[in-house]
Short mmCIF file of C-alpha atoms in Angstrom, two decimals:
data_model
loop_
_atom_site.label_atom_id
_atom_site.label_comp_id
_atom_site.label_asym_id
_atom_site.label_seq_id
_atom_site.Cartn_x
_atom_site.Cartn_y
_atom_site.Cartn_z
CA MET A 1 112.41 87.35 62.64
CA ASN A 2 111.64 90.10 61.31
CA ARG A 3 107.56 90.07 61.95
CA ILE A 4 109.04 89.52 65.63
CA ILE A 5 111.26 92.65 65.02
CA MET A 6 108.34 94.80 63.58
CA LEU A 7 106.07 93.41 66.00
CA MET A 8 108.25 94.52 69.05
CA ILE A 9 108.87 98.00 67.25
CA LEU A 10 105.03 98.71 66.95
CA LEU A 11 104.12 97.81 70.24
CA PHE A 12 107.14 99.87 71.52
CA THR A 13 105.63 103.14 69.37
CA THR A 14 102.29 102.59 70.82
CA GLY A 15 103.56 102.27 74.65
CA VAL A 16 105.13 105.64 73.66
CA ILE A 17 102.54 107.41 72.24
CA ALA A 18 100.37 106.29 75.13
CA ALA A 19 103.07 107.41 77.66
CA THR A 20 102.87 110.87 76.38
CA THR A 21 99.42 111.35 75.87
CA VAL A 22 98.95 114.80 77.80
CA ILE A 23 96.55 114.66 81.04
CA LYS A 24 95.36 118.07 82.06
CA GLY A 25 96.29 118.33 85.21
CA ASP A 26 93.42 120.51 86.54
CA GLU A 27 91.42 116.82 86.42
CA LEU A 28 93.81 114.99 89.01
CA ALA A 29 93.00 115.03 92.45
CA THR A 30 96.34 115.67 94.30
CA LEU A 31 97.27 115.55 98.08
CA ARG A 32 98.97 118.88 97.63
CA LYS A 33 95.64 120.51 96.23
CA PHE A 34 97.65 122.16 93.52
CA ALA A 35 97.76 121.64 89.47
CA LEU A 36 99.67 118.79 88.76
CA VAL A 37 101.61 120.76 86.40
CA GLY A 38 102.18 123.88 88.59
CA GLU A 39 104.28 124.72 91.35
CA PRO A 40 102.53 126.08 94.75
CA GLU A 41 103.90 129.18 96.16
CA PRO A 42 105.51 127.85 99.65
CA PRO A 43 104.15 128.77 102.66
CA ALA A 44 106.02 131.57 104.84
CA MET A 45 108.67 130.50 107.43
CA ASN A 46 108.02 130.46 110.94
CA ASN A 47 109.54 132.73 113.25
CA THR A 48 112.09 130.82 115.77
CA LEU A 49 111.14 131.72 119.21
CA ASN A 50 114.36 133.06 121.14
CA THR A 51 112.69 132.85 125.08
CA ASP A 52 115.19 130.35 126.16
CA ARG A 53 112.22 129.02 128.01
CA ILE A 54 111.63 125.46 127.81
CA PRO A 55 108.19 124.05 127.41
CA LYS A 56 107.11 121.13 129.23
CA ARG A 57 107.35 117.43 127.61
CA ASN A 58 104.30 115.87 126.12
CA TYR A 59 105.42 112.33 126.92
CA PRO A 60 108.02 110.48 128.57
CA MET A 61 111.43 110.66 126.70
CA GLN A 62 110.82 113.25 124.60
CA PRO A 63 113.89 115.17 123.27
CA PRO A 64 113.40 118.93 124.54
CA VAL A 65 113.38 121.32 122.08
CA ILE A 66 115.98 124.03 121.48
CA PRO A 67 114.87 127.24 123.04
CA HIS A 68 116.64 129.36 121.11
CA LYS A 69 117.68 130.59 117.67
CA ILE A 70 120.25 128.23 115.88
CA ASP A 71 120.99 130.25 113.01
CA ASN A 72 124.32 129.66 111.16
CA TYR A 73 125.42 127.13 114.07
CA GLN A 74 128.33 124.96 112.65
CA VAL A 75 127.56 120.93 113.34
CA ASP A 76 129.27 118.92 111.16
CA LEU A 77 132.26 116.37 111.13
CA ASN A 78 134.35 119.06 112.18
CA ALA A 79 132.45 120.94 115.00
CA ASN A 80 129.74 121.19 117.11
CA LYS A 81 128.63 124.73 118.06
CA CYS A 82 126.13 123.34 120.43
CA MET A 83 128.95 121.80 122.47
CA ALA A 84 130.66 125.10 123.18
CA CYS A 85 127.66 125.78 126.06
CA HIS A 86 125.92 122.33 126.31
CA ALA A 87 129.19 120.38 127.44
CA ARG A 88 129.88 118.88 130.50
CA SER A 89 132.94 121.45 131.00
CA ARG A 90 131.14 124.10 129.46
CA VAL A 91 127.71 124.68 131.62
CA GLU A 92 129.15 126.15 134.86
CA GLU A 93 130.20 129.13 132.50
CA THR A 94 127.66 129.38 130.16
CA GLN A 95 124.64 128.45 132.67
CA ALA A 96 123.37 126.47 130.00
CA ARG A 97 121.98 122.86 130.57
CA MET A 98 123.93 120.33 130.15
CA ILE A 99 123.36 117.58 127.69
CA SER A 100 121.85 114.04 128.82
CA VAL A 101 124.34 111.75 129.95
CA THR A 102 122.57 109.20 127.70
CA HIS A 103 124.78 111.38 124.70
CA TYR A 104 127.74 109.89 126.72
CA MET A 105 127.12 106.27 126.10
CA ASP A 106 128.01 103.81 123.52
CA ARG A 107 125.39 101.55 121.93
CA ASP A 108 126.52 98.90 124.65
CA GLY A 109 125.63 101.34 127.57
CA ASN A 110 129.14 102.15 128.31
CA PHE A 111 130.25 105.62 129.53
CA LEU A 112 132.49 107.50 127.32
CA ALA A 113 134.70 110.57 128.15
CA GLU A 114 133.38 112.31 124.80
CA LEU A 115 129.85 112.76 123.39
CA SER A 116 129.23 109.88 121.46
CA SER A 117 128.98 109.53 117.93
CA ARG A 118 125.59 108.18 117.69
CA ARG A 119 124.36 111.62 119.72
CA TYR A 120 126.80 114.16 117.69
CA PHE A 121 124.18 115.69 115.30
CA CYS A 122 121.78 117.37 117.67
CA GLN A 123 118.87 118.32 115.18
CA GLN A 124 118.42 114.44 114.69
CA CYS A 125 116.11 114.56 117.83
CA HIS A 126 115.96 118.04 118.62
CA VAL A 127 114.22 121.02 116.93
CA VAL A 128 113.87 124.55 117.39
CA GLN A 129 110.65 126.37 118.89
CA THR A 130 108.87 128.16 116.56
CA ASP A 131 105.30 130.06 116.37
CA ALA A 132 104.00 127.70 114.01
CA LYS A 133 100.07 126.68 114.28
CA PRO A 134 99.06 123.09 114.35
CA ALA A 135 98.84 121.80 111.01
CA VAL A 136 95.80 119.58 112.29
CA GLY A 137 93.40 119.73 115.08
CA THR A 138 93.94 117.25 117.77
CA THR A 139 92.71 115.98 121.26
CA PHE A 140 96.23 115.19 122.45
CA SER A 141 96.94 115.43 125.95
CA ASP A 142 99.99 115.06 128.11
CA LEU A 143 100.67 112.52 130.62
CA ASP A 144 99.94 114.79 133.63
CA THR A 145 96.66 115.82 132.32
CA LEU A 146 95.65 112.02 132.03
CA LEU A 147 96.83 111.19 135.47
CA ASP A 148 95.03 114.25 136.88
CA GLN A 149 91.76 112.93 135.32
CA GLN A 150 91.75 109.63 137.24
CA GLU A 151 92.27 110.88 140.27
#
């Protein structure tokens, strides 16, 4: 019994020593292209565009981007600031676009009097426009361009 306990302690100690062997961070290739033991400087935040111009969508059913700043907008269980302008009852006064009727449907396709809880948190799908440059190159063409090329 003592031999088994001693063997287990020996294996455990060997494992701890092996696990704590220092590996220099510069010797490892990482996707973040920075030393493993260091912390890179984060990139600067991109500026939010506040043009109120909605760009064309790139594909059918793409959620539209938010064409204005939403800094300090409260969207939580108690309030949804977006609905102060985009609710059906407010669009005539605010001249904002009304949210899609799909936002008033439940999961079974039934229309509701109020905003569906499935569509309440706007930034699940909609993002603010920024002046960000593409992270990678692309050869993407939108649907209209592809259709024009076929003619």
